[in-house]
mmCIF file of C-alpha atoms in Angstrom:
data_model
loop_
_atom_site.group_PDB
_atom_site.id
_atom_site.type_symbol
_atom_site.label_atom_id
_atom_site.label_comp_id
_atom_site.label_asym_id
_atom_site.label_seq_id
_atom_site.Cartn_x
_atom_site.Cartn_y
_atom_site.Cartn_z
ATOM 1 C CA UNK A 1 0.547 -38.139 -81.559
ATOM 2 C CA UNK A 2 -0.319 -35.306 -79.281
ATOM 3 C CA UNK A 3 1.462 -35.298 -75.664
ATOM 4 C CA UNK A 4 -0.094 -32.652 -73.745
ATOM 5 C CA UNK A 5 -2.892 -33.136 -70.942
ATOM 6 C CA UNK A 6 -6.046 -33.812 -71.459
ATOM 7 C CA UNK A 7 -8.099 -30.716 -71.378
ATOM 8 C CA UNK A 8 -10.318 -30.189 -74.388
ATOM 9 C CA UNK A 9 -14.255 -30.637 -74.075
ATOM 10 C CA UNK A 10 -13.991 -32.697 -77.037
ATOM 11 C CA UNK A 11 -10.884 -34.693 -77.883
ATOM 12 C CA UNK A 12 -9.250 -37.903 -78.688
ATOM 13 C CA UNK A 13 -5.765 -38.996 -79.154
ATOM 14 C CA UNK A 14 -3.305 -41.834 -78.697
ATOM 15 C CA UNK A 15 -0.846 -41.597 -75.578
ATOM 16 C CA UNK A 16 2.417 -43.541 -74.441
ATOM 17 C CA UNK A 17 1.802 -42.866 -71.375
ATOM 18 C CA UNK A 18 -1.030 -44.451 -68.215
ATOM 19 C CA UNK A 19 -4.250 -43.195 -68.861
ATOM 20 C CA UNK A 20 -5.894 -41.205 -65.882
ATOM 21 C CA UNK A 21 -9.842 -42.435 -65.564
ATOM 22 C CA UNK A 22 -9.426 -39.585 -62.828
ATOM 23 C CA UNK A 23 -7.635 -37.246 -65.567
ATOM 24 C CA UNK A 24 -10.257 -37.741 -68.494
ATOM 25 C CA UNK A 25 -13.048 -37.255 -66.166
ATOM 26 C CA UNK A 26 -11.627 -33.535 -65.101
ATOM 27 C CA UNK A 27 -11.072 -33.073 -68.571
ATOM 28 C CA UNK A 28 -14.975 -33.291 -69.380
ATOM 29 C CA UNK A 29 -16.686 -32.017 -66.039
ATOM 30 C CA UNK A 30 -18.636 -29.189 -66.645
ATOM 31 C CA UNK A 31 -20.914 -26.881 -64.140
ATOM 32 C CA UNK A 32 -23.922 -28.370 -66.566
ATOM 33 C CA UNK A 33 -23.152 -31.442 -66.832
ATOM 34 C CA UNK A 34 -25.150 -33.849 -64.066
ATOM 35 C CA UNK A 35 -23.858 -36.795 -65.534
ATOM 36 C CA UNK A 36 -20.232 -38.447 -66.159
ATOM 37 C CA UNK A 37 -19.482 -42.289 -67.230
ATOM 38 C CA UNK A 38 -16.168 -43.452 -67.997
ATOM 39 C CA UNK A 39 -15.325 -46.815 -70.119
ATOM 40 C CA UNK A 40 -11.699 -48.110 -69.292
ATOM 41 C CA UNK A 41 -10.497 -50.945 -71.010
ATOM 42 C CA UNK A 42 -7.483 -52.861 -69.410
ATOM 43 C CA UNK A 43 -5.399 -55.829 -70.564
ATOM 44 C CA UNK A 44 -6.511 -58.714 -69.000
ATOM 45 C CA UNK A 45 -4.972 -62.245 -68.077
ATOM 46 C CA UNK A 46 -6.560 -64.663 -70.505
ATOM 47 C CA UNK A 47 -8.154 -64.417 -73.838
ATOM 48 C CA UNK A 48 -9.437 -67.333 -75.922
ATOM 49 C CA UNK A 49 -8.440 -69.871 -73.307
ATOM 50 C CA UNK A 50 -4.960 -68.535 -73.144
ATOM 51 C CA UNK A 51 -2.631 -67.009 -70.131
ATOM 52 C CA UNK A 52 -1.799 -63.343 -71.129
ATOM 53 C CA UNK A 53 0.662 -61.806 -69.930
ATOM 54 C CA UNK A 54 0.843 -58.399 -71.845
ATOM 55 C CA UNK A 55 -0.060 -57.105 -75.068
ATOM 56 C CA UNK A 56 2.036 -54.376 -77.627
ATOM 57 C CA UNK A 57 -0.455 -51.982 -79.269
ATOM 58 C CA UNK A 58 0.814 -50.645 -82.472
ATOM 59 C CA UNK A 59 -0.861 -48.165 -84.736
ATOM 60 C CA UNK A 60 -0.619 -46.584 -87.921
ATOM 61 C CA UNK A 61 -0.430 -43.067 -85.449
ATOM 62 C CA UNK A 62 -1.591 -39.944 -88.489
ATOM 63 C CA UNK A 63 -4.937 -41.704 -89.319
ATOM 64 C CA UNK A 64 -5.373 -43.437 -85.630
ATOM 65 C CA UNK A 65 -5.118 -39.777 -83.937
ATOM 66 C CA UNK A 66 -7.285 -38.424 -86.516
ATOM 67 C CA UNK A 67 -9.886 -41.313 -86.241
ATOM 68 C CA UNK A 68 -9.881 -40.980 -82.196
ATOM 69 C CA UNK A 69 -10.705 -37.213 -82.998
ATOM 70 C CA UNK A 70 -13.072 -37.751 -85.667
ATOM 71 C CA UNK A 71 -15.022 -40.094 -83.557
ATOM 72 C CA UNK A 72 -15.070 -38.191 -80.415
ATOM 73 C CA UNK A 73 -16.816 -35.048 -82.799
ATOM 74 C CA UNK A 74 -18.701 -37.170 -84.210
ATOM 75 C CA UNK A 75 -20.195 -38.266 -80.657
ATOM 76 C CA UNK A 76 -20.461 -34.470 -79.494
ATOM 77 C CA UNK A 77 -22.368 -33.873 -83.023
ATOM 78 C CA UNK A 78 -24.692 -36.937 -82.484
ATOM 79 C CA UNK A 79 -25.853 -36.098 -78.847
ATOM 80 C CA UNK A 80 -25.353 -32.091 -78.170
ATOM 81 C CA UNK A 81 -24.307 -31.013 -75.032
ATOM 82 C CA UNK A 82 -21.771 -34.275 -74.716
ATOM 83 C CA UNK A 83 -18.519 -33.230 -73.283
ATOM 84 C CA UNK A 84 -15.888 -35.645 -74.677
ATOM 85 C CA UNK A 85 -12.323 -37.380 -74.061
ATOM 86 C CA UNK A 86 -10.575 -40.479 -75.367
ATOM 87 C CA UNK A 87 -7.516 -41.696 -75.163
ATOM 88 C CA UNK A 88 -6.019 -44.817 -76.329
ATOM 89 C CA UNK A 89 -2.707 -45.942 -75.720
ATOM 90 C CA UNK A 90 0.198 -47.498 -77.780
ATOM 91 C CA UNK A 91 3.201 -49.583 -77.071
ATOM 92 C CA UNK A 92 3.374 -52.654 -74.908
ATOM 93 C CA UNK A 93 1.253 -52.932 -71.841
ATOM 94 C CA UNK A 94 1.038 -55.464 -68.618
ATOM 95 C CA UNK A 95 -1.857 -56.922 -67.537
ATOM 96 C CA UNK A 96 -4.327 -54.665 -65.819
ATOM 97 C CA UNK A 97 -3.398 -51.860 -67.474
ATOM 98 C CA UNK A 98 -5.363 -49.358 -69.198
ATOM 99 C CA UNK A 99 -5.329 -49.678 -73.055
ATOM 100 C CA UNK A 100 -8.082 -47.368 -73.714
ATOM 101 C CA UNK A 101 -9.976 -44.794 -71.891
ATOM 102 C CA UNK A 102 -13.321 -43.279 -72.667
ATOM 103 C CA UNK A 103 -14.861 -40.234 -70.583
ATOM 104 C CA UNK A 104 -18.119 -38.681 -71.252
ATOM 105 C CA UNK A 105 -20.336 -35.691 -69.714
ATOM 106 C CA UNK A 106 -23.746 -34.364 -70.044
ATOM 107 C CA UNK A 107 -26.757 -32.652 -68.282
ATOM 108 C CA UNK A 108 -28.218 -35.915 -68.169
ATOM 109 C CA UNK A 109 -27.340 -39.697 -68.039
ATOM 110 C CA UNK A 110 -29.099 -41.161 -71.298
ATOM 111 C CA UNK A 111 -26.600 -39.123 -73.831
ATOM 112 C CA UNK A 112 -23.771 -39.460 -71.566
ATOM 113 C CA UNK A 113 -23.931 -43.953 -71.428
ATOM 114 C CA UNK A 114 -25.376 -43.499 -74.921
ATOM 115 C CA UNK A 115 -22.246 -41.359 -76.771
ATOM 116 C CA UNK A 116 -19.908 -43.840 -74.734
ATOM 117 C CA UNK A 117 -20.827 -46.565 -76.213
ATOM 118 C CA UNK A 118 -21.169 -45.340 -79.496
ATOM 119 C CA UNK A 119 -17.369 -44.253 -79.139
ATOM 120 C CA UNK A 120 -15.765 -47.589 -78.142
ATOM 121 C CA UNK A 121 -17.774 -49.144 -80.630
ATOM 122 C CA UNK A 122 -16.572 -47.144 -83.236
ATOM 123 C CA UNK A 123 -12.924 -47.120 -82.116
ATOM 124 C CA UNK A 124 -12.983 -51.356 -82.321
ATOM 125 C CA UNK A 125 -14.259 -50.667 -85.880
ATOM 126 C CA UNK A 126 -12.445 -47.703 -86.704
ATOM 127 C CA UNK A 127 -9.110 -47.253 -85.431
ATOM 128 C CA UNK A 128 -6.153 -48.868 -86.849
ATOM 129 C CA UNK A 129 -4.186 -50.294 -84.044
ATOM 130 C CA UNK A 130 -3.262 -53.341 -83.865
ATOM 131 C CA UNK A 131 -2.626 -55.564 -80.665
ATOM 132 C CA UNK A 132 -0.166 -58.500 -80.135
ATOM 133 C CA UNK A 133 -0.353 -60.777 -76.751
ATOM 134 C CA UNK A 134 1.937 -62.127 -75.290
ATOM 135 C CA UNK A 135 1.369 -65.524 -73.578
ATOM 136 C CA UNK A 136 2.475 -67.350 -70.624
ATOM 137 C CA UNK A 137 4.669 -69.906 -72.588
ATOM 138 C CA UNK A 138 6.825 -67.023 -74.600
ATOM 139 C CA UNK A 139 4.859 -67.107 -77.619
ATOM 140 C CA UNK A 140 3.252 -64.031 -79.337
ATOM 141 C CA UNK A 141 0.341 -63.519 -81.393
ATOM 142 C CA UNK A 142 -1.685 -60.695 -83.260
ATOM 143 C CA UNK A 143 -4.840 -60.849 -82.453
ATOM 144 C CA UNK A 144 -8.473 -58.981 -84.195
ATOM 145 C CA UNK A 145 -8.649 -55.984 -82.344
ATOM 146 C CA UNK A 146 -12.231 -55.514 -83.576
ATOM 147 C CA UNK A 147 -13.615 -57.939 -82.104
ATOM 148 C CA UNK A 148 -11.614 -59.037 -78.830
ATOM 149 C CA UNK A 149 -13.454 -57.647 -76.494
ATOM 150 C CA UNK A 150 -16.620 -59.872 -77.031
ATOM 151 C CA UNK A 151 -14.412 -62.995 -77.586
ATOM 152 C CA UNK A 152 -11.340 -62.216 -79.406
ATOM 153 C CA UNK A 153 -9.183 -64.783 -80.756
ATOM 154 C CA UNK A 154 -5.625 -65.310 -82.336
ATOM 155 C CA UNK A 155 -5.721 -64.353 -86.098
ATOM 156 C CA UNK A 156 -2.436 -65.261 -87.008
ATOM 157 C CA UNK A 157 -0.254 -68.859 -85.597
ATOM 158 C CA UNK A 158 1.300 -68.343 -82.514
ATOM 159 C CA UNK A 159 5.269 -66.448 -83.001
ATOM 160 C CA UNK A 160 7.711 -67.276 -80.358
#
């Protein structure tokens, strides 16, 4: 897991630390590029009718790191000219903040919303991290990271 700044045109990594919006957004402004989006993905209160109150994000960190880089070239190969950086972050996390942070910059706005997409869709396929909430009543539960962001529910019983 890499722990320097983010500062490459095309990168991706895992972090312990907050993720900047601000600080990925430097990291891919260009003189060229007119357009910049940004996709950051927080921990929010509820999730399949439940009160969260946090959430631990482990990962299997070699192959995550590599997959975050992997899919951030493959996004710079798929629409040239797209300027690049992704974090996502490990360990456990309070509600509202930022699990996973997505940057992008082009000349123009079409490949910029376009290779952001693509990248947090392929990082809820891809990348092997897993999340656990935590829930208002003291019980924990792993939870499909793949697919919680449309309507994600508990895959395994509830663990105290």
């Amino acid at each position: 897991m890499s722990r320097v700044a983010v500062s490459a045109a095309v990168s991706g990594r895992l972090v312990r630390t907050p993720i900047s919006g601000a600080a990925l957004l430097d990291a891919v402004a260009h003189e060229t590029a007119g357009a910049q989006t940004a996709f950051l993905g927080a921990v929010r209160d509820h999730n399949a009718g439940r009160a969260v109150t946090g959430i631990d994000y482990a990962a299997y960190e070699p192959m995550a790191d590599a997959e975050l880089a992997a899919i951030a070239a493959e996004a710079a190969e798929r629409w040239p000219g797209v300027r690049i950086a992704i974090e996502h972050r490990i360990g456990t996390l309070a509600v509202g903040e930022i699990s996973v942070g997505i940057a992008v910059a082009h000349a123009h706005r079409a490949p910029a919303f376009d290779a952001c997409r693509f990248a947090i869709e392929a990082i809820k396929a891809r990348v092997p991290i897993w999340k656990r909430e935590h829930y208002v009543d003291g019980t924990r539960a792993w939870v499909d990271a793949s697919t919680a962001g449309a309507a994600g529910a508990p895959t395994t019983g509830a663990t105290p």
